Coordinates of C-alpha atoms in Angstrom, one line a residue:
M83 CA 0.1 0.2 -0.1
P84 CA 1.0 3.6 -0.6
E85 CA 2.5 5.8 2.4
T86 CA 0.3 8.2 3.4
I87 CA -0.2 11.8 5.8
T88 CA -2.8 13.1 8.4
C89 CA -4.5 15.9 6.9
H90 CA -4.0 19.0 9.4
N91 CA -8.1 19.3 9.0
C92 CA -10.1 16.7 9.4
G93 CA -7.2 13.6 10.4
Q94 CA -7.5 11.4 8.0
E95 CA -5.1 9.8 6.5
I96 CA -4.9 10.8 2.3
Y97 CA -2.2 10.0 -0.6
P98 CA 0.3 12.3 -0.4
A99 CA -0.3 13.7 -4.2
Y100 CA -3.3 15.0 -2.9
S101 CA -3.8 18.8 -3.0
V102 CA -6.7 18.4 -1.4
C103 CA -9.0 16.8 1.6
P104 CA -11.5 14.7 -0.4
H105 CA -13.2 14.3 3.3
C106 CA -13.0 17.9 4.2
K107 CA -12.5 19.5 1.3
G108 CA -9.6 21.6 3.3
L109 CA -5.9 22.7 2.0
T110 CA -3.5 18.9 2.8
H111 CA 0.2 19.5 3.0
K112 CA 2.3 17.4 0.1
G113 CA 5.1 16.2 1.9
D114 CA 6.3 12.9 3.5
K115 CA 4.4 12.3 6.0
R116 CA 7.6 11.1 7.9
T117 CA 9.3 14.4 7.6
Q118 CA 6.5 16.4 7.1
Q119 CA 3.4 15.2 9.1
N120 CA 0.9 18.0 10.4
K121 CA 3.4 21.4 8.8
R122 CA 1.0 23.6 7.7
V123 CA 2.3 25.0 4.1
N124 CA -1.4 26.9 3.4
P125 CA -3.5 28.9 5.8
T126 CA -6.6 28.3 8.0
P127 CA -9.9 27.9 6.6
K128 CA -11.9 30.2 7.1
L129 CA -14.9 29.0 9.2
V130 CA -18.3 29.2 8.0
E131 CA -21.6 28.5 10.2
C132 CA -23.8 25.3 9.1
P133 CA -27.1 26.7 7.3
S134 CA -29.0 23.6 8.8
C135 CA -27.4 23.7 12.3
K136 CA -25.5 26.2 12.6
G137 CA -22.7 24.4 13.8
A138 CA -18.3 25.6 12.5
L139 CA -17.5 24.6 9.0
S140 CA -14.4 25.0 6.7
E141 CA -16.0 26.9 3.9
R142 CA -14.4 24.5 2.0
A143 CA -17.0 21.8 3.4
T144 CA -19.5 20.4 1.1
S145 CA -20.0 18.4 3.9
C146 CA -21.2 19.2 8.0
P147 CA -19.6 16.8 9.9
N148 CA -21.8 17.4 12.4
C149 CA -25.7 16.5 10.7
S150 CA -23.6 15.5 7.5
R151 CA -26.2 18.1 5.1
A152 CA -24.2 18.9 2.4
T153 CA -24.9 21.9 -0.3
C154 CA -25.9 21.1 -3.7
E155 CA -23.9 22.2 -6.4
I156 CA -26.4 22.9 -9.6
C157 CA -28.9 24.7 -6.4
K158 CA -26.9 25.4 -3.7
Q159 CA -30.0 23.9 -1.5
N160 CA -29.2 21.8 1.3
I161 CA -28.8 18.0 1.0
P162 CA -28.0 15.1 3.2
S163 CA -24.9 13.6 2.3
S164 CA -26.3 9.9 2.3
S165 CA -29.0 11.6 -0.1
E166 CA -27.9 9.5 -4.4
T167 CA -30.2 13.1 -5.5
C168 CA -30.5 16.0 -4.7
P169 CA -34.8 16.5 -3.2
A170 CA -34.8 19.8 -4.5
C171 CA -33.9 20.1 -8.7
G172 CA -33.3 16.5 -9.2
D173 CA -29.8 16.5 -10.1
P174 CA -27.5 12.9 -9.3
R175 CA -24.7 14.0 -6.7
P176 CA -21.4 15.0 -9.0
F177 CA -18.4 12.7 -8.6
E178 CA -15.3 14.1 -7.7
K179 CA -12.2 14.3 -10.1
I180 CA -9.0 15.5 -8.2
T181 CA -5.9 16.6 -10.9
T182 CA -3.1 18.0 -9.0
D183 CA 0.5 19.0 -9.4
N184 CA 2.6 16.2 -7.5
Q185 CA 6.6 15.9 -6.8
V186 CA 6.4 12.1 -7.5
T187 CA 9.9 10.3 -7.6
T188 CA 10.8 8.4 -10.2
D189 CA 14.7 6.9 -10.5
G190 CA 15.8 8.8 -7.9
R191 CA 14.6 11.6 -10.3
A192 CA 11.9 14.3 -9.0
E193 CA 9.4 15.8 -12.4
D194 CA 6.4 17.3 -12.2
K195 CA 3.3 14.9 -13.4
S196 CA -0.4 15.6 -13.5
K197 CA -2.4 12.5 -12.2
K198 CA -6.0 12.2 -12.3
I199 CA -8.1 10.2 -9.8
L200 CA -11.4 9.6 -10.2
I201 CA -13.2 9.7 -6.1
C202 CA -16.7 7.5 -6.1
S203 CA -18.5 9.3 -3.2
Y204 CA -20.6 6.8 -2.0
C205 CA -18.2 4.8 -0.7
G206 CA -14.7 6.5 -1.4
T207 CA -13.2 4.5 -3.0
E208 CA -10.5 5.5 -5.5
S209 CA -8.8 4.8 -8.6
E210 CA -5.0 5.1 -7.4
S211 CA -6.0 2.6 -4.4
L212 CA -6.6 0.3 -7.4
G213 CA -3.6 -0.1 -9.4
R214 CA -6.3 1.1 -11.6
E215 CA -7.7 4.2 -14.5
F216 CA -11.2 4.2 -14.8
E217 CA -13.5 6.6 -17.0
E218 CA -16.1 9.0 -15.6
G219 CA -19.0 6.3 -16.5
T220 CA -17.8 3.7 -15.5
P221 CA -19.0 1.7 -12.2
C222 CA -17.7 1.3 -9.3
P223 CA -16.2 -1.7 -9.1
K224 CA -17.2 -1.9 -4.9
C225 CA -20.8 -0.7 -4.8
R226 CA -21.2 -0.8 -8.9
K227 CA -22.7 3.1 -8.6
L228 CA -21.6 5.0 -11.9
L229 CA -18.1 7.4 -11.4
E230 CA -18.9 10.7 -12.6
E231 CA -16.6 14.0 -12.7
E232 CA -17.1 16.6 -10.8
P233 CA -18.1 19.5 -12.7
Q234 CA -16.1 22.4 -13.0
P235 CA -17.4 26.1 -11.5
G236 CA -19.5 27.9 -14.0
Q237 CA -20.1 24.1 -15.9
F238 CA -23.4 22.6 -13.8
A239 CA -24.9 19.7 -15.1
Q240 CA -28.8 20.9 -17.2
K241 CA -31.6 20.6 -14.6
N242 CA -33.5 16.9 -15.9
D243 CA -30.9 16.3 -18.4
F244 CA -31.1 12.4 -18.4
S245 CA -28.1 12.6 -21.0
K246 CA -25.9 13.9 -19.2
A247 CA -27.4 12.3 -15.6
P248 CA -25.4 9.0 -14.2
T249 CA -27.7 6.5 -13.8
Y250 CA -27.5 3.8 -10.8
A251 CA -27.5 0.0 -12.6
S252 CA -28.9 -2.8 -10.0
K253 CA -27.3 -6.2 -10.5
Y254 CA -30.3 -8.4 -10.9
Y255 CA -31.9 -9.3 -14.5
F256 CA -35.1 -8.3 -13.7
I257 CA -34.8 -5.2 -11.4
Q258 CA -32.8 -4.0 -14.8
H259 CA -35.6 -4.5 -17.0
W260 CA -38.0 -3.7 -14.8
R261 CA -36.0 0.0 -14.4
G262 CA -35.3 0.3 -18.8
E263 CA -31.7 0.3 -18.4
H264 CA -30.9 -3.1 -20.8
S265 CA -31.0 -1.7 -24.4
L266 CA -34.6 -1.9 -26.7
A267 CA -32.7 -4.6 -28.5
R268 CA -32.2 -7.1 -25.6
S269 CA -35.1 -5.8 -24.1
F270 CA -37.7 -6.6 -27.3
W271 CA -36.1 -10.1 -28.0
I272 CA -35.1 -11.7 -25.7
N273 CA -37.5 -10.3 -22.3
A274 CA -40.3 -10.0 -24.3
I275 CA -40.0 -11.2 -27.6
A276 CA -37.8 -14.9 -26.4
I277 CA -39.7 -15.0 -23.2
N278 CA -42.9 -14.9 -24.7
I279 CA -42.2 -17.9 -27.1
I280 CA -41.0 -19.9 -23.8
F281 CA -44.1 -19.9 -22.1
Q282 CA -46.1 -20.6 -25.1
L283 CA -43.7 -24.1 -26.1
F284 CA -45.1 -24.4 -21.5
A285 CA -48.2 -24.1 -22.4
A286 CA -48.0 -26.1 -25.4
F287 CA -46.8 -29.0 -24.6
Y288 CA -47.3 -29.4 -20.2
L289 CA -49.8 -27.3 -19.7
D290 CA -52.5 -29.5 -21.1
K291 CA -51.6 -32.5 -19.2
I292 CA -51.8 -30.8 -16.1
I293 CA -55.1 -29.3 -16.9
T294 CA -56.9 -32.7 -17.9
N295 CA -54.9 -34.8 -15.6
V296 CA -54.6 -32.9 -12.4
P297 CA -56.7 -34.3 -9.1
Y298 CA -59.2 -32.0 -7.8
N299 CA -56.9 -30.0 -5.0
E300 CA -54.3 -29.3 -7.3
W301 CA -56.0 -26.9 -9.7
Y302 CA -53.6 -24.5 -7.3
I303 CA -51.2 -25.0 -10.3
V304 CA -53.5 -24.0 -13.1
L305 CA -53.8 -21.1 -11.3
L306 CA -49.5 -20.9 -10.3
F307 CA -49.0 -20.3 -13.4
S308 CA -50.8 -18.6 -14.5
F309 CA -50.2 -15.7 -11.9
L310 CA -46.9 -16.0 -13.1
S311 CA -47.8 -15.8 -16.9
L312 CA -49.7 -12.4 -15.1
T313 CA -46.8 -11.2 -13.7
V314 CA -43.9 -11.7 -16.3
I315 CA -46.6 -10.0 -18.9
I316 CA -47.2 -7.3 -17.0
W317 CA -42.9 -7.2 -16.5
Q318 CA -41.9 -7.3 -19.8
I319 CA -44.6 -4.4 -20.6
V320 CA -42.9 -2.7 -18.2
G321 CA -39.6 -3.0 -19.0
L322 CA -39.9 -2.3 -22.4
W323 CA -42.0 1.4 -22.3
R324 CA -39.3 2.3 -20.3
S325 CA -36.5 0.8 -22.3
A326 CA -38.3 2.5 -25.3
N327 CA -38.6 6.0 -24.1
N328 CA -34.6 6.1 -22.6
H329 CA -33.8 5.0 -26.6
I330 CA -35.6 8.0 -27.7
R331 CA -33.9 10.3 -24.8
K332 CA -30.4 8.7 -25.2
T333 CA -31.1 8.6 -29.2
N334 CA -33.5 10.7 -30.0
Q335 CA -34.3 7.9 -32.4
R336 CA -38.0 7.0 -32.2
F337 CA -38.3 4.5 -34.5
G338 CA -37.2 1.2 -33.2
A339 CA -39.0 2.8 -30.4
V340 CA -42.3 3.3 -31.5
I341 CA -42.9 0.3 -33.3
A342 CA -41.7 -1.9 -29.8
N343 CA -44.4 0.2 -28.4
G344 CA -46.8 -0.1 -31.0
V345 CA -45.7 -4.6 -31.4
M346 CA -46.2 -4.1 -27.1
I347 CA -50.0 -2.4 -27.5
L348 CA -51.5 -5.1 -29.5
G349 CA -49.7 -7.3 -27.1
V350 CA -51.6 -5.3 -24.6
M351 CA -55.2 -6.3 -26.0
V352 CA -54.4 -9.6 -27.0
F353 CA -54.1 -10.7 -23.7
A354 CA -56.5 -8.5 -22.1
H355 CA -58.8 -10.1 -24.9
Q356 CA -57.5 -13.8 -23.9
L357 CA -58.0 -13.5 -20.3
L358 CA -61.8 -12.0 -21.0
Q359 CA -62.7 -15.4 -23.2
V360 CA -61.1 -17.3 -19.6
L361 CA -62.3 -15.3 -16.5
P362 CA -65.8 -17.6 -16.6
A363 CA -63.4 -21.1 -16.6
Y364 CA -61.6 -19.8 -14.0
N365 CA -64.1 -18.9 -11.6
R366 CA -65.5 -21.9 -12.0
I367 CA -62.0 -23.3 -10.7
T368 CA -61.7 -21.1 -7.5
K369 CA -65.4 -21.9 -6.4
D370 CA -64.0 -25.9 -6.3
I371 CA -60.9 -24.4 -5.1
L372 CA -62.4 -22.2 -2.9
G373 CA -64.9 -24.9 -1.2
D374 CA -63.1 -27.0 0.7
R375 CA -62.6 -24.7 3.6
D376 CA -63.8 -24.9 7.0
Q377 CA -64.8 -28.9 7.0
V378 CA -67.3 -30.2 9.2
S379 CA -67.8 -34.2 9.4
S380 CA -70.3 -36.4 11.8
S381 CA -70.8 -39.5 12.3
S382 CA -73.7 -41.5 14.1
L383 CA -73.9 -45.2 14.8
L384 CA -77.9 -46.8 14.1
D385 CA -79.5 -49.1 14.6
N386 CA -78.0 -51.6 17.0
N387 CA -74.8 -50.9 15.4
K388 CA -75.9 -52.5 11.4
E389 CA -76.2 -48.9 10.1
V390 CA -72.8 -46.3 9.8
E391 CA -73.7 -42.4 8.8
I392 CA -71.0 -40.3 8.1
T393 CA -71.9 -36.6 6.9
Q394 CA -69.5 -34.3 5.9
D395 CA -69.6 -30.7 4.5
I396 CA -66.5 -30.3 2.6
S397 CA -67.8 -26.7 0.7
G398 CA -67.6 -24.2 4.3
D399 CA -71.6 -22.5 4.0
G400 CA -73.2 -26.2 5.1
D401 CA -74.9 -26.0 1.7
H402 CA -72.7 -29.4 0.0
V403 CA -73.0 -32.3 1.8
S404 CA -70.5 -35.7 0.7
S405 CA -72.1 -38.7 2.7
L406 CA -71.0 -42.0 2.9
K407 CA -73.1 -44.7 4.5
M408 CA -72.8 -48.3 5.2
L409 CA -76.0 -50.2 4.9
D410 CA -77.8 -53.7 5.8
N411 CA -75.5 -54.8 7.7
N412 CA -72.3 -54.3 6.1
K413 CA -73.8 -55.9 2.9
E414 CA -74.5 -52.4 1.0
V415 CA -72.1 -49.1 1.1
E416 CA -73.7 -45.9 -0.5
V417 CA -71.2 -42.9 -1.3
A418 CA -73.1 -40.1 -2.5
Q419 CA -71.0 -36.4 -2.9
D420 CA -71.7 -32.6 -4.0
I421 CA -68.6 -31.2 -5.4
P422 CA -68.6 -27.2 -4.2
G423 CA -68.7 -25.2 -7.4
D424 CA -70.7 -27.9 -9.7
G425 CA -74.0 -27.0 -8.8
D426 CA -77.4 -29.1 -7.0
H427 CA -77.3 -32.3 -7.7
V428 CA -75.2 -34.6 -6.8
S429 CA -72.8 -37.9 -8.2
S430 CA -73.4 -41.5 -6.4
L431 CA -71.0 -44.4 -5.5
K432 CA -73.0 -47.3 -4.9
M433 CA -72.3 -50.4 -3.8
L434 CA -74.2 -53.6 -4.2
A435 CA -75.2 -56.0 -2.5
N436 CA -73.6 -58.7 -2.6
N437 CA -70.0 -56.6 -2.2
K438 CA -68.7 -57.3 -5.7
E439 CA -70.1 -54.3 -8.0
V440 CA -70.2 -51.1 -7.6
E441 CA -72.3 -48.3 -9.4
I442 CA -71.5 -45.2 -10.8
T443 CA -74.4 -42.4 -11.3
G444 CA -74.4 -38.3 -11.9
G445 CA -71.4 -36.7 -13.1
I446 CA -68.1 -37.5 -13.0
K447 CA -67.5 -35.3 -10.2
S448 CA -63.7 -34.3 -9.2
G449 CA -62.1 -36.3 -6.9
L450 CA -64.7 -39.2 -7.7
T451 CA -61.8 -41.8 -7.8
E452 CA -60.4 -41.2 -4.6
E453 CA -64.2 -42.6 -3.3
L454 CA -64.1 -45.6 -6.0
R455 CA -61.0 -46.2 -4.3
K456 CA -61.8 -45.3 0.3
I457 CA -64.3 -48.0 -0.8
F458 CA -62.6 -50.5 -3.2
N459 CA -59.6 -50.2 -0.3
K460 CA -62.3 -51.3 2.4
Y461 CA -64.3 -54.1 -0.3
P462 CA -61.6 -55.0 -2.2
T463 CA -64.0 -58.5 -3.3
I464 CA -65.0 -55.1 -5.5
T465 CA -65.0 -56.5 -9.6
V466 CA -67.4 -55.1 -11.4
V467 CA -68.6 -51.4 -11.7
H468 CA -71.2 -50.1 -13.5
L469 CA -71.1 -46.6 -15.4
N470 CA -74.6 -45.2 -15.6
S471 CA -72.7 -41.5 -16.6
Y472 CA -74.0 -38.7 -18.4
G473 CA -70.4 -37.0 -18.7
G474 CA -68.2 -34.8 -16.6
R475 CA -64.7 -33.9 -16.2
V476 CA -62.4 -35.5 -18.8
G477 CA -59.7 -35.6 -16.0
E478 CA -61.5 -37.8 -13.8
A479 CA -62.9 -39.9 -15.9
R480 CA -58.3 -40.7 -16.2
L481 CA -57.9 -41.0 -13.0
L482 CA -61.1 -43.4 -12.7
K483 CA -60.1 -45.1 -16.3
E484 CA -56.8 -45.5 -14.3
F485 CA -58.0 -47.4 -11.6
I486 CA -59.8 -49.3 -13.0
E487 CA -57.0 -50.4 -15.6
E488 CA -54.8 -50.8 -12.5
K489 CA -57.0 -53.1 -10.2
E490 CA -57.7 -54.9 -13.4
L491 CA -61.8 -54.2 -12.9
T492 CA -65.4 -55.3 -15.6
T493 CA -67.0 -52.4 -16.9
S494 CA -70.8 -52.4 -17.6
T495 CA -73.1 -49.5 -18.7
N496 CA -76.9 -51.0 -18.1
R497 CA -78.8 -46.9 -18.4
G498 CA -76.1 -45.2 -20.6
C499 CA -72.7 -44.0 -20.3
L500 CA -71.8 -40.9 -22.3
S501 CA -69.2 -38.5 -23.1
A502 CA -66.2 -38.4 -20.8
C503 CA -67.6 -41.8 -19.3
T504 CA -66.8 -43.7 -22.1
I505 CA -63.1 -43.0 -21.7
A506 CA -63.6 -44.8 -17.5
Y507 CA -65.8 -47.4 -20.0
M508 CA -62.9 -47.9 -22.3
G509 CA -59.9 -48.6 -19.2
G510 CA -62.3 -52.3 -18.5
S511 CA -60.7 -55.5 -18.6
S512 CA -63.4 -56.8 -20.0
R513 CA -66.4 -54.0 -21.6
L514 CA -70.3 -55.1 -21.1
V515 CA -73.4 -53.8 -22.4
Y516 CA -77.3 -54.5 -21.7
G517 CA -79.3 -53.3 -24.1
E518 CA -78.2 -51.9 -27.4
K519 CA -77.2 -48.0 -28.3
K520 CA -75.5 -48.0 -24.1
L521 CA -72.4 -46.1 -25.0
G522 CA -72.9 -41.9 -26.5
F523 CA -69.3 -40.7 -28.4
H524 CA -68.6 -36.8 -29.2
Q525 CA -65.4 -34.2 -29.2
Y526 CA -64.8 -33.2 -26.0
T527 CA -65.8 -29.0 -25.0
S528 CA -65.1 -26.8 -22.3
A529 CA -64.9 -26.4 -19.5
T530 CA -67.0 -23.2 -19.4
T531 CA -69.5 -22.6 -22.0
A532 CA -68.8 -18.4 -22.1
A533 CA -65.4 -19.4 -24.2
D534 CA -62.2 -22.1 -24.6
F535 CA -60.8 -22.4 -21.8
N536 CA -57.8 -23.8 -23.3
K537 CA -58.7 -25.2 -27.2
Q538 CA -55.3 -26.5 -27.9
S539 CA -55.0 -28.4 -24.7
I540 CA -58.6 -29.3 -25.4
D541 CA -58.0 -30.6 -28.4
A542 CA -54.4 -32.6 -27.3
S543 CA -56.1 -34.4 -24.7
F544 CA -58.8 -35.8 -27.2
K545 CA -56.5 -36.3 -29.4
E546 CA -54.8 -38.4 -26.5
D547 CA -57.7 -40.6 -25.4
M548 CA -58.7 -41.4 -29.2
Q549 CA -54.8 -43.0 -29.3
F550 CA -56.1 -45.2 -25.7
F551 CA -59.2 -46.6 -28.1
E552 CA -57.2 -47.6 -31.9
K553 CA -54.5 -49.1 -29.8
K554 CA -58.0 -51.5 -27.7
G555 CA -59.0 -51.8 -31.5
A556 CA -61.1 -48.9 -32.9
T557 CA -60.7 -48.0 -37.0
E558 CA -59.6 -44.5 -38.2
E559 CA -63.4 -44.6 -39.5
F560 CA -64.4 -44.9 -36.1
I561 CA -62.3 -42.4 -34.7
N562 CA -63.5 -40.1 -37.5
K563 CA -67.0 -40.5 -36.8
V564 CA -66.6 -39.3 -33.4
T565 CA -64.2 -37.0 -33.8
D566 CA -67.2 -35.5 -36.4
T567 CA -69.7 -35.5 -34.1
S568 CA -69.5 -32.0 -31.4
P569 CA -71.2 -31.2 -28.6
P570 CA -73.7 -31.6 -27.5
D571 CA -74.6 -33.8 -30.0
L572 CA -74.1 -37.5 -29.3
W573 CA -73.7 -40.4 -31.2
F574 CA -74.6 -44.1 -30.5
P575 CA -73.2 -46.6 -32.5
E576 CA -75.1 -49.9 -32.8
N577 CA -73.8 -53.3 -30.7
D578 CA -72.1 -54.5 -34.1
I579 CA -70.6 -51.9 -34.7
L580 CA -69.2 -52.0 -30.5
F581 CA -68.0 -54.4 -31.1
S582 CA -66.3 -54.8 -34.8
N583 CA -64.0 -51.9 -33.4
N584 CA -63.3 -53.6 -29.9
I585 CA -65.0 -50.9 -28.0
I586 CA -67.4 -53.8 -25.6
T587 CA -66.1 -57.2 -25.3
G588 CA -70.0 -58.8 -24.6
I589 CA -73.1 -57.8 -23.9
A590 CA -74.5 -58.7 -20.2
R591 CA -77.9 -60.6 -19.9
D592 CA -80.2 -60.6 -16.8
T593 CA -78.6 -63.4 -14.4
D594 CA -75.1 -62.0 -14.9
F595 CA -75.4 -59.0 -12.0
V596 CA -77.0 -58.0 -9.0
I597 CA -78.3 -54.4 -9.9
F598 CA -80.6 -55.7 -12.7
Q599 CA -83.1 -57.5 -9.6
E600 CA -82.7 -54.6 -7.4
K601 CA -83.4 -51.1 -7.3
G602 CA -80.2 -49.0 -9.0
S603 CA -79.7 -45.7 -8.4
D604 CA -81.9 -42.8 -8.2
F605 CA -81.0 -39.9 -10.1
Y606 CA -82.2 -42.3 -13.6
D607 CA -85.7 -43.5 -12.4
N608 CA -86.1 -39.7 -11.3
I609 CA -85.5 -38.2 -14.9
D610 CA -87.6 -42.1 -16.5
T611 CA -90.3 -40.8 -13.8
M612 CA -90.2 -37.8 -15.2
L613 CA -90.4 -38.4 -18.5
N614 CA -92.9 -41.2 -18.5
D615 CA -95.7 -38.5 -17.2
I616 CA -95.4 -37.6 -21.0
P617 CA -97.0 -39.5 -23.6
V618 CA -94.6 -39.4 -26.6
F619 CA -91.1 -40.3 -24.2
P620 CA -92.2 -43.8 -23.5
V621 CA -92.6 -43.9 -27.0
I622 CA -89.5 -42.4 -27.9
K623 CA -87.4 -44.8 -25.6
Q624 CA -88.8 -48.1 -27.1
Y625 CA -88.2 -47.6 -30.4
Y626 CA -85.3 -44.9 -30.9
P627 CA -83.4 -44.9 -27.6
E628 CA -80.0 -43.6 -28.6
V629 CA -82.2 -40.2 -29.0
Y630 CA -83.8 -41.1 -25.3
N631 CA -79.8 -41.0 -24.2
R632 CA -79.8 -38.5 -25.8
I633 CA -82.3 -36.4 -23.9
I634 CA -80.8 -38.3 -20.7
F635 CA -77.7 -36.9 -21.2
K636 CA -78.5 -33.3 -21.6
L637 CA -81.3 -33.7 -18.7
G638 CA -78.2 -34.6 -16.6
L639 CA -76.1 -31.0 -17.9
A640 CA -79.4 -29.4 -17.0
T641 CA -79.6 -30.6 -13.7
D642 CA -76.2 -30.6 -12.7
S643 CA -75.9 -26.9 -13.5
G644 CA -79.6 -25.6 -12.1
I645 CA -81.9 -25.4 -14.0
N646 CA -83.6 -22.7 -11.8
D647 CA -83.2 -19.9 -14.4
E648 CA -86.8 -19.8 -17.2
I649 CA -84.8 -19.1 -19.9
K650 CA -82.4 -22.4 -19.5
Y651 CA -85.6 -24.5 -19.2
E652 CA -87.1 -22.5 -22.0
E653 CA -83.8 -24.3 -24.0
I654 CA -84.0 -27.2 -23.0
T655 CA -87.5 -28.3 -24.2
S656 CA -86.3 -26.7 -27.5
F657 CA -83.9 -29.0 -27.3
I658 CA -86.5 -32.1 -27.1
T659 CA -88.5 -30.8 -29.5
S660 CA -85.8 -30.7 -31.9
N661 CA -84.8 -34.2 -31.1
I662 CA -88.0 -35.7 -30.8
E663 CA -89.8 -33.8 -33.7
P664 CA -88.6 -35.0 -37.4
I665 CA -89.4 -38.7 -35.4
S666 CA -92.7 -37.7 -35.4
L667 CA -93.2 -35.9 -38.2
S668 CA -91.8 -38.8 -40.4
Q669 CA -94.4 -41.4 -39.0
L670 CA -96.7 -38.6 -40.2
P671 CA -97.4 -40.5 -43.3
Y672 CA -97.7 -43.7 -41.6
A673 CA -101.0 -42.5 -39.4
S674 CA -104.3 -42.7 -38.8
D675 CA -106.6 -40.0 -40.5
E676 CA -108.0 -39.2 -36.4
A677 CA -104.1 -38.4 -36.0
L678 CA -104.2 -36.4 -38.2
I679 CA -106.3 -33.9 -38.3
E680 CA -105.7 -34.0 -34.3
Y681 CA -102.1 -33.0 -35.1
I682 CA -103.3 -30.5 -37.4
D683 CA -106.1 -29.0 -35.1
I684 CA -102.5 -28.6 -32.4
V685 CA -101.2 -26.9 -34.6
L686 CA -103.7 -24.5 -35.9
E687 CA -104.6 -23.5 -32.4
I688 CA -100.8 -22.9 -31.7
G689 CA -100.3 -20.6 -34.9
E690 CA -103.7 -18.4 -34.3
K691 CA -102.3 -17.6 -30.9
L692 CA -98.8 -15.9 -31.6
K693 CA -100.4 -14.7 -35.0
I694 CA -102.1 -12.8 -31.8
I695 CA -99.2 -11.9 -29.6
D696 CA -96.4 -11.8 -32.2
P697 CA -97.0 -12.6 -36.4
A698 CA -92.9 -13.6 -36.7
L699 CA -93.2 -15.8 -33.7
C700 CA -96.7 -17.9 -36.2
Y701 CA -94.1 -17.8 -38.6
D702 CA -91.3 -18.6 -37.0
F703 CA -93.4 -21.8 -35.6
Y704 CA -94.8 -22.6 -39.2
M705 CA -91.2 -23.1 -40.7
N706 CA -89.1 -24.4 -37.3
G707 CA -91.6 -26.4 -35.4
M708 CA -91.7 -26.4 -31.5
T709 CA -87.6 -26.4 -31.4
S710 CA -87.7 -22.3 -31.4
A711 CA -87.1 -21.7 -27.9
S712 CA -88.6 -18.4 -27.9
I713 CA -91.8 -20.6 -28.7
Q714 CA -91.8 -22.3 -25.5
V715 CA -92.1 -18.5 -24.0
Y716 CA -95.8 -17.6 -25.0
L717 CA -97.5 -21.1 -24.6
S718 CA -98.9 -22.4 -21.7
D719 CA -98.4 -26.2 -20.0
S720 CA -101.4 -27.1 -21.3
D721 CA -100.8 -26.6 -25.0
K722 CA -97.0 -28.2 -24.9
S723 CA -98.4 -31.1 -23.1
R724 CA -101.5 -31.2 -25.6
F725 CA -98.8 -31.0 -29.1
F726 CA -96.7 -33.7 -27.0
E727 CA -99.8 -36.1 -26.7
V728 CA -100.8 -35.5 -30.1
L729 CA -96.9 -36.1 -31.6
S730 CA -96.7 -39.1 -29.5

């Protein structure tokens, strides 16, 4: 280390090359510390009063040793010495340049040499102590602040002159972009474009698997990824905007910055549009997640230890209940499950009295597989799963399929296995049906009716499941037919087609399973009872089972989501009519004269009523029949009942 001398004003150790002390700005002695220490060669500086604390300080001092306040070189206002900028004018504190004529000894000869020393006024590091030369604008190797040459008297920096004001670089890449410290090219091509491509690739190859396969309690992963995406987008937008503005200030070139800002604004509009599309899906996911708070459970032992009932409120509001019942002296188990956010209806698991068969009815809800696993662990004698479901969540159906494959169970349906239910059905080691046209297939649809939650993910999931069907023996023609059937329509292939494509492996008989001898779930029984009260439906059920199953599917979805609102009820009525009216009209040439006259009378009567309300309704009725939802609103229940009775 070079030898030092002691400043006679403040007592700090300084290098002998200094003619002005960097600490107190007082004049120092130039000479050897060992021989001329504390020798005063300059007059004592004049003392002045500190404007802040009224204490005495040297007139050459830029900061008061008592209150640590300094005087801004630009506006002469008092500022704390620790401040990076003057609060009055915003000018950064100047870094010091000290140029001295020093007496330096080199090879025994004394000569004058002008030396330039840069001192960081933030940490006190000087370039000479490091043995390196630095230029103005380079970062200090200790505190990373930019070294800046002190303005000479009369050459002060202009207020708000950003081209001359130093910027202080952060050590963290994330903060550097947020402040706009990166170049415009890096901010645009790397921080915006490249990172966005990475997120899109991740969503394309991995997020679809998460969306369609996560269990109930892992929706958090989807929300976490969404929150991360939103954070990154905001970070990209703010950083790119600031980088573009800094680019204009430094180069006075606006073209590239304007293009970057334009692309950014376009990206914001696209993002906002996508966000509005998926908000309904996120709302449904949030309801599912928030539904597992405040768990309350209760249990009771009934009928002399022969029946036990366990109920659990998993919604936090007491409205949705899961229940597990063991009945008939441990010979029958029934699980009813109502998932918050999935509607008012329950999906049920019922183990039959022989302890070998279990029936699943209603919708395929999140958590259904886990409930089945619990029952199987208690009753490992189960060998058959009866799937009488109108469908539900694809992800849960996949989990159910994997469980059925794992346990090598037989799958069967006697009331109908539709939509996502067919995925679980295909997991059976043996796959049986009882009756014709019990399996209904179609393309996948979104978790929300407002917009596709992730169409790319849905398409990828459907393609993956169709590959599984193909491995089981389904032909390309069969898969294409399923692909071409879009929701809410369903395709019910004949048993011969199902056999030839190895979708089913056998036809169940009345004596094969206990479920055919005892009462099953109330779900389809309730719908059957409701439809049997309408004269036309028993006929449809007997002669057109695929149409009847399609109506069951629609009613199941309606029951699942609730049909309290009148508009949805009318839409369902219109859907049912659109399926049965073409069949009835096709049979008119074979109907009796009395039936034809009765049909014409009811049509004319309804037409006259609609004409009085609005002639446009009358025209709509004659062109489209009862399939128009708008017509349903203006017809009484007696008119609808008579119309369906005539159609039968």
